[in-house]
Amino acid sequence: IFLDSPVLRAMGVELSEDRHRAAVLVSSSGLRPCLQLLAGSRAGCARERECRWRDHSGRTLEFCCGDVTETWRTWWQASVVFCSSLCFSAPTMERLADQLDACPRLRWVASLQMLPRSGTFALAAVDRWPMTWQSSRGCAVYIYERLQCFPLGRSLLEEPWASAARQRAEGAEELACE
């Protein structure tokens, strides 16, 4: 994603330490000419839990080793999320669905499993993407789009003063009818 799109920040969260280490090593060796390791990341950061690089235009590439549902505060401001969720348990998918709903800037979610529920997203498409384990036919990817009518902030009807004003108005109507 970092190489193929103009995103400002790309972050990979990997539960497996071996896959995290492999991603860090490939990125640090293959992208060395165009990326600078950021402060807080060490040169041998394949053994670290988090590594961050920045390119010449200010875009960042980050890798985090951990459970995606426990590290979600590191990615909750994302606008697009891809979940390689094929082996996630039902409780993990439910927790992840709640966390995706709570992400204020999130517009699109792509997942290898259907989300168990969502109050803010609708299934927009089911596509087939090539994966290392199934490159010929591809793997089903469920693509969700945030509902346009989902309020990203509190509405006037949710404001405490609006509720109090409505109660006063209803009380005045009852008195007028008596």
PDB file of C-alpha atoms in Angstrom:
ATOM      1  CA  ILE A   1       0.000   0.000   0.000  1.00  0.00           C
ATOM      2  CA  PHE A   2       2.814   2.402   0.889  1.00  0.00           C
ATOM      3  CA  LEU A   3       4.489   1.885  -2.495  1.00  0.00           C
ATOM      4  CA  ASP A   4       1.327   1.709  -4.614  1.00  0.00           C
ATOM      5  CA  SER A   5      -0.652   4.650  -3.258  1.00  0.00           C
ATOM      6  CA  PRO A   6      -0.071   8.212  -2.048  1.00  0.00           C
ATOM      7  CA  VAL A   7      -1.103   7.508   1.568  1.00  0.00           C
ATOM      8  CA  LEU A   8       0.510   9.718   4.180  1.00  0.00           C
ATOM      9  CA  ARG A   9       0.782   6.911   6.711  1.00  0.00           C
ATOM     10  CA  ALA A  10       0.750   3.149   6.221  1.00  0.00           C
ATOM     11  CA  MET A  11       0.820   0.850   9.221  1.00  0.00           C
ATOM     12  CA  GLY A  12       1.040  -2.910   9.441  1.00  0.00           C
ATOM     13  CA  VAL A  13       0.043  -4.736  12.617  1.00  0.00           C
ATOM     14  CA  GLU A  14       1.220  -8.331  12.815  1.00  0.00           C
ATOM     15  CA  LEU A  15       0.560 -10.794  15.623  1.00  0.00           C
ATOM     16  CA  SER A  16       3.309 -13.208  14.566  1.00  0.00           C
ATOM     17  CA  GLU A  17       6.781 -12.056  15.638  1.00  0.00           C
ATOM     18  CA  ASP A  18       8.349 -13.960  12.727  1.00  0.00           C
ATOM     19  CA  ARG A  19       6.154 -12.229  10.120  1.00  0.00           C
ATOM     20  CA  HIS A  20       6.688  -8.855  11.825  1.00  0.00           C
ATOM     21  CA  ARG A  21      10.458  -9.381  11.739  1.00  0.00           C
ATOM     22  CA  ALA A  22      10.317 -10.441   8.058  1.00  0.00           C
ATOM     23  CA  ALA A  23       8.300  -7.326   7.103  1.00  0.00           C
ATOM     24  CA  VAL A  24      10.737  -5.049   8.946  1.00  0.00           C
ATOM     25  CA  LEU A  25      13.787  -6.693   7.364  1.00  0.00           C
ATOM     26  CA  VAL A  26      12.351  -6.533   3.837  1.00  0.00           C
ATOM     27  CA  SER A  27      11.313  -2.896   4.281  1.00  0.00           C
ATOM     28  CA  SER A  28      14.557  -1.768   5.885  1.00  0.00           C
ATOM     29  CA  SER A  29      16.766  -3.442   3.288  1.00  0.00           C
ATOM     30  CA  GLY A  30      14.633  -3.029   0.163  1.00  0.00           C
ATOM     31  CA  LEU A  31      13.540   0.552   0.811  1.00  0.00           C
ATOM     32  CA  ARG A  32      16.729   1.821   2.464  1.00  0.00           C
ATOM     33  CA  PRO A  33      17.531   4.417  -0.254  1.00  0.00           C
ATOM     34  CA  CYS A  34      14.151   6.130   0.081  1.00  0.00           C
ATOM     35  CA  LEU A  35      13.319   5.736   3.792  1.00  0.00           C
ATOM     36  CA  GLN A  36      14.870   7.199   6.917  1.00  0.00           C
ATOM     37  CA  LEU A  37      14.470   5.401  10.250  1.00  0.00           C
ATOM     38  CA  LEU A  38      12.661   7.691  12.707  1.00  0.00           C
ATOM     39  CA  ALA A  39      13.708   8.531  16.239  1.00  0.00           C
ATOM     40  CA  GLY A  40      12.586   5.911  18.702  1.00  0.00           C
ATOM     41  CA  SER A  41      13.247   3.143  16.181  1.00  0.00           C
ATOM     42  CA  ARG A  42      16.594   1.416  16.291  1.00  0.00           C
ATOM     43  CA  ALA A  43      18.647   0.334  13.306  1.00  0.00           C
ATOM     44  CA  GLY A  44      18.094  -3.317  14.240  1.00  0.00           C
ATOM     45  CA  CYS A  45      14.410  -2.732  14.894  1.00  0.00           C
ATOM     46  CA  ALA A  46      13.330  -6.118  13.556  1.00  0.00           C
ATOM     47  CA  ARG A  47      13.491  -7.227  17.187  1.00  0.00           C
ATOM     48  CA  GLU A  48      11.522  -4.182  18.414  1.00  0.00           C
ATOM     49  CA  ARG A  49       7.723  -4.122  18.769  1.00  0.00           C
ATOM     50  CA  GLU A  50       7.382  -0.935  16.672  1.00  0.00           C
ATOM     51  CA  CYS A  51       9.423   0.498  13.793  1.00  0.00           C
ATOM     52  CA  ARG A  52       8.811   3.692  11.824  1.00  0.00           C
ATOM     53  CA  TRP A  53      10.353   5.199   8.713  1.00  0.00           C
ATOM     54  CA  ARG A  54       9.739   8.435   6.818  1.00  0.00           C
ATOM     55  CA  ASP A  55      10.341   9.109   3.138  1.00  0.00           C
ATOM     56  CA  HIS A  56      11.588  12.366   1.556  1.00  0.00           C
ATOM     57  CA  SER A  57       8.026  13.710   1.185  1.00  0.00           C
ATOM     58  CA  GLY A  58       7.084  13.127   4.843  1.00  0.00           C
ATOM     59  CA  ARG A  59       5.021   9.948   4.389  1.00  0.00           C
ATOM     60  CA  THR A  60       5.515   7.321   7.099  1.00  0.00           C
ATOM     61  CA  LEU A  61       5.638   3.532   7.058  1.00  0.00           C
ATOM     62  CA  GLU A  62       5.137   1.776  10.396  1.00  0.00           C
ATOM     63  CA  PHE A  63       5.115  -1.788  11.637  1.00  0.00           C
ATOM     64  CA  CYS A  64       3.752  -2.913  14.989  1.00  0.00           C
ATOM     65  CA  CYS A  65       3.967  -6.396  16.464  1.00  0.00           C
ATOM     66  CA  GLY A  66       0.894  -7.212  18.519  1.00  0.00           C
ATOM     67  CA  ASP A  67      -2.780  -8.095  18.596  1.00  0.00           C
ATOM     68  CA  VAL A  68      -4.732  -5.767  16.282  1.00  0.00           C
ATOM     69  CA  THR A  69      -7.545  -5.457  18.843  1.00  0.00           C
ATOM     70  CA  GLU A  70      -5.109  -4.511  21.619  1.00  0.00           C
ATOM     71  CA  THR A  71      -3.099  -2.045  19.537  1.00  0.00           C
ATOM     72  CA  TRP A  72      -6.080  -0.324  17.922  1.00  0.00           C
ATOM     73  CA  ARG A  73      -5.280   3.048  19.512  1.00  0.00           C
ATOM     74  CA  THR A  74      -2.250   3.150  17.206  1.00  0.00           C
ATOM     75  CA  TRP A  75      -4.402   2.803  14.056  1.00  0.00           C
ATOM     76  CA  TRP A  76      -7.823   4.155  15.077  1.00  0.00           C
ATOM     77  CA  GLN A  77      -7.349   7.392  13.067  1.00  0.00           C
ATOM     78  CA  ALA A  78      -6.928   5.449   9.807  1.00  0.00           C
ATOM     79  CA  SER A  79      -9.160   6.172   6.818  1.00  0.00           C
ATOM     80  CA  VAL A  80      -8.771   2.693   5.243  1.00  0.00           C
ATOM     81  CA  VAL A  81      -8.174  -0.637   7.019  1.00  0.00           C
ATOM     82  CA  PHE A  82      -7.334  -4.028   5.537  1.00  0.00           C
ATOM     83  CA  CYS A  83      -7.721  -7.007   7.890  1.00  0.00           C
ATOM     84  CA  SER A  84      -6.133 -10.290   6.955  1.00  0.00           C
ATOM     85  CA  SER A  85      -8.697 -11.796   9.290  1.00  0.00           C
ATOM     86  CA  LEU A  86      -9.068 -15.267   7.821  1.00  0.00           C
ATOM     87  CA  CYS A  87      -8.082 -17.001  11.079  1.00  0.00           C
ATOM     88  CA  PHE A  88      -9.639 -14.536  13.545  1.00  0.00           C
ATOM     89  CA  SER A  89     -12.036 -16.105  16.056  1.00  0.00           C
ATOM     90  CA  ALA A  90     -15.669 -14.973  16.330  1.00  0.00           C
ATOM     91  CA  PRO A  91     -15.021 -13.005  19.565  1.00  0.00           C
ATOM     92  CA  THR A  92     -12.022 -11.292  17.936  1.00  0.00           C
ATOM     93  CA  MET A  93     -14.132 -10.347  14.902  1.00  0.00           C
ATOM     94  CA  GLU A  94     -16.858  -8.943  17.174  1.00  0.00           C
ATOM     95  CA  ARG A  95     -14.352  -6.846  19.125  1.00  0.00           C
ATOM     96  CA  LEU A  96     -12.737  -5.682  15.892  1.00  0.00           C
ATOM     97  CA  ALA A  97     -16.147  -4.724  14.440  1.00  0.00           C
ATOM     98  CA  ASP A  98     -16.845  -2.567  17.513  1.00  0.00           C
ATOM     99  CA  GLN A  99     -13.428  -0.922  17.200  1.00  0.00           C
ATOM    100  CA  LEU A 100     -13.923  -0.253  13.479  1.00  0.00           C
ATOM    101  CA  ASP A 101     -17.271   1.395  14.258  1.00  0.00           C
ATOM    102  CA  ALA A 102     -15.500   3.647  16.779  1.00  0.00           C
ATOM    103  CA  CYS A 103     -12.861   4.907  14.311  1.00  0.00           C
ATOM    104  CA  PRO A 104     -13.927   8.481  13.488  1.00  0.00           C
ATOM    105  CA  ARG A 105     -12.092   8.872  10.149  1.00  0.00           C
ATOM    106  CA  LEU A 106     -12.511   5.370   8.814  1.00  0.00           C
ATOM    107  CA  ARG A 107     -14.197   5.289   5.390  1.00  0.00           C
ATOM    108  CA  TRP A 108     -13.389   1.811   4.022  1.00  0.00           C
ATOM    109  CA  VAL A 109     -12.718  -1.627   5.519  1.00  0.00           C
ATOM    110  CA  ALA A 110     -11.513  -4.659   3.579  1.00  0.00           C
ATOM    111  CA  SER A 111     -11.595  -7.968   5.449  1.00  0.00           C
ATOM    112  CA  LEU A 112     -11.026 -11.623   4.606  1.00  0.00           C
ATOM    113  CA  GLN A 113     -13.987 -12.490   6.859  1.00  0.00           C
ATOM    114  CA  MET A 114     -17.359 -10.819   6.907  1.00  0.00           C
ATOM    115  CA  LEU A 115     -17.854  -8.452   9.818  1.00  0.00           C
ATOM    116  CA  PRO A 116     -20.320  -9.995  12.283  1.00  0.00           C
ATOM    117  CA  ARG A 117     -22.187  -6.703  12.605  1.00  0.00           C
ATOM    118  CA  SER A 118     -21.679  -3.039  11.989  1.00  0.00           C
ATOM    119  CA  GLY A 119     -23.649   0.023  12.884  1.00  0.00           C
ATOM    120  CA  THR A 120     -21.644   2.314  10.649  1.00  0.00           C
ATOM    121  CA  PHE A 121     -20.599   0.259   7.615  1.00  0.00           C
ATOM    122  CA  ALA A 122     -22.416  -1.470   4.769  1.00  0.00           C
ATOM    123  CA  LEU A 123     -21.052  -4.251   2.590  1.00  0.00           C
ATOM    124  CA  ALA A 124     -20.191  -2.498  -0.682  1.00  0.00           C
ATOM    125  CA  ALA A 125     -18.582  -5.361  -2.618  1.00  0.00           C
ATOM    126  CA  VAL A 126     -17.110  -8.827  -2.472  1.00  0.00           C
ATOM    127  CA  ASP A 127     -13.989  -9.047  -4.578  1.00  0.00           C
ATOM    128  CA  ARG A 128     -11.288 -11.656  -5.144  1.00  0.00           C
ATOM    129  CA  TRP A 129      -7.711 -10.596  -4.484  1.00  0.00           C
ATOM    130  CA  PRO A 130      -4.607 -12.698  -5.116  1.00  0.00           C
ATOM    131  CA  MET A 131      -2.972 -13.944  -1.911  1.00  0.00           C
ATOM    132  CA  THR A 132       0.270 -15.855  -1.512  1.00  0.00           C
ATOM    133  CA  TRP A 133      -1.650 -19.014  -0.603  1.00  0.00           C
ATOM    134  CA  GLN A 134      -4.253 -18.633  -3.367  1.00  0.00           C
ATOM    135  CA  SER A 135      -2.881 -16.539  -6.200  1.00  0.00           C
ATOM    136  CA  SER A 136      -4.718 -18.146  -9.134  1.00  0.00           C
ATOM    137  CA  ARG A 137      -8.355 -17.819  -7.965  1.00  0.00           C
ATOM    138  CA  GLY A 138      -7.752 -15.202  -5.339  1.00  0.00           C
ATOM    139  CA  CYS A 139      -9.348 -14.981  -1.935  1.00  0.00           C
ATOM    140  CA  ALA A 140     -12.733 -13.435  -1.143  1.00  0.00           C
ATOM    141  CA  VAL A 141     -12.356  -9.923   0.283  1.00  0.00           C
ATOM    142  CA  TYR A 142     -15.369  -8.221   1.867  1.00  0.00           C
ATOM    143  CA  ILE A 143     -15.273  -4.484   1.251  1.00  0.00           C
ATOM    144  CA  TYR A 144     -17.279  -2.214   3.515  1.00  0.00           C
ATOM    145  CA  GLU A 145     -18.041   1.472   3.103  1.00  0.00           C
ATOM    146  CA  ARG A 146     -19.042   3.817   5.919  1.00  0.00           C
ATOM    147  CA  LEU A 147     -22.701   4.720   5.705  1.00  0.00           C
ATOM    148  CA  GLN A 148     -23.109   8.298   4.491  1.00  0.00           C
ATOM    149  CA  CYS A 149     -25.866   9.063   6.973  1.00  0.00           C
ATOM    150  CA  PHE A 150     -23.770   7.959   9.951  1.00  0.00           C
ATOM    151  CA  PRO A 151     -23.240  11.033  12.147  1.00  0.00           C
ATOM    152  CA  LEU A 152     -19.538  11.597  12.758  1.00  0.00           C
ATOM    153  CA  GLY A 153     -20.279  14.025  15.568  1.00  0.00           C
ATOM    154  CA  ARG A 154     -23.014  14.653  18.091  1.00  0.00           C
ATOM    155  CA  SER A 155     -26.196  15.927  16.551  1.00  0.00           C
ATOM    156  CA  LEU A 156     -28.237  18.781  17.959  1.00  0.00           C
ATOM    157  CA  LEU A 157     -30.816  16.317  19.208  1.00  0.00           C
ATOM    158  CA  GLU A 158     -28.153  14.644  21.360  1.00  0.00           C
ATOM    159  CA  GLU A 159     -27.023  17.869  23.033  1.00  0.00           C
ATOM    160  CA  PRO A 160     -28.111  18.155  26.678  1.00  0.00           C
ATOM    161  CA  TRP A 161     -29.537  21.664  26.245  1.00  0.00           C
ATOM    162  CA  ALA A 162     -31.678  20.497  23.306  1.00  0.00           C
ATOM    163  CA  SER A 163     -33.064  17.670  25.416  1.00  0.00           C
ATOM    164  CA  ALA A 164     -33.871  20.057  28.276  1.00  0.00           C
ATOM    165  CA  ALA A 165     -35.548  22.510  25.885  1.00  0.00           C
ATOM    166  CA  ARG A 166     -37.642  19.690  24.395  1.00  0.00           C
ATOM    167  CA  GLN A 167     -38.789  18.603  27.896  1.00  0.00           C
ATOM    168  CA  ARG A 168     -39.758  22.201  28.762  1.00  0.00           C
ATOM    169  CA  ALA A 169     -41.696  22.528  25.516  1.00  0.00           C
ATOM    170  CA  GLU A 170     -43.522  19.233  26.096  1.00  0.00           C
ATOM    171  CA  GLY A 171     -44.321  20.341  29.666  1.00  0.00           C
ATOM    172  CA  ALA A 172     -45.710  23.668  28.394  1.00  0.00           C
ATOM    173  CA  GLU A 173     -47.909  21.860  25.852  1.00  0.00           C
ATOM    174  CA  GLU A 174     -49.353  19.618  28.591  1.00  0.00           C
ATOM    175  CA  LEU A 175     -50.198  22.657  30.747  1.00  0.00           C
ATOM    176  CA  ALA A 176     -51.844  24.430  27.806  1.00  0.00           C
ATOM    177  CA  CYS A 177     -54.041  21.365  27.091  1.00  0.00           C
ATOM    178  CA  GLU A 178     -55.365  21.148  30.680  1.00  0.00           C
TER     179      GLU A 178
END
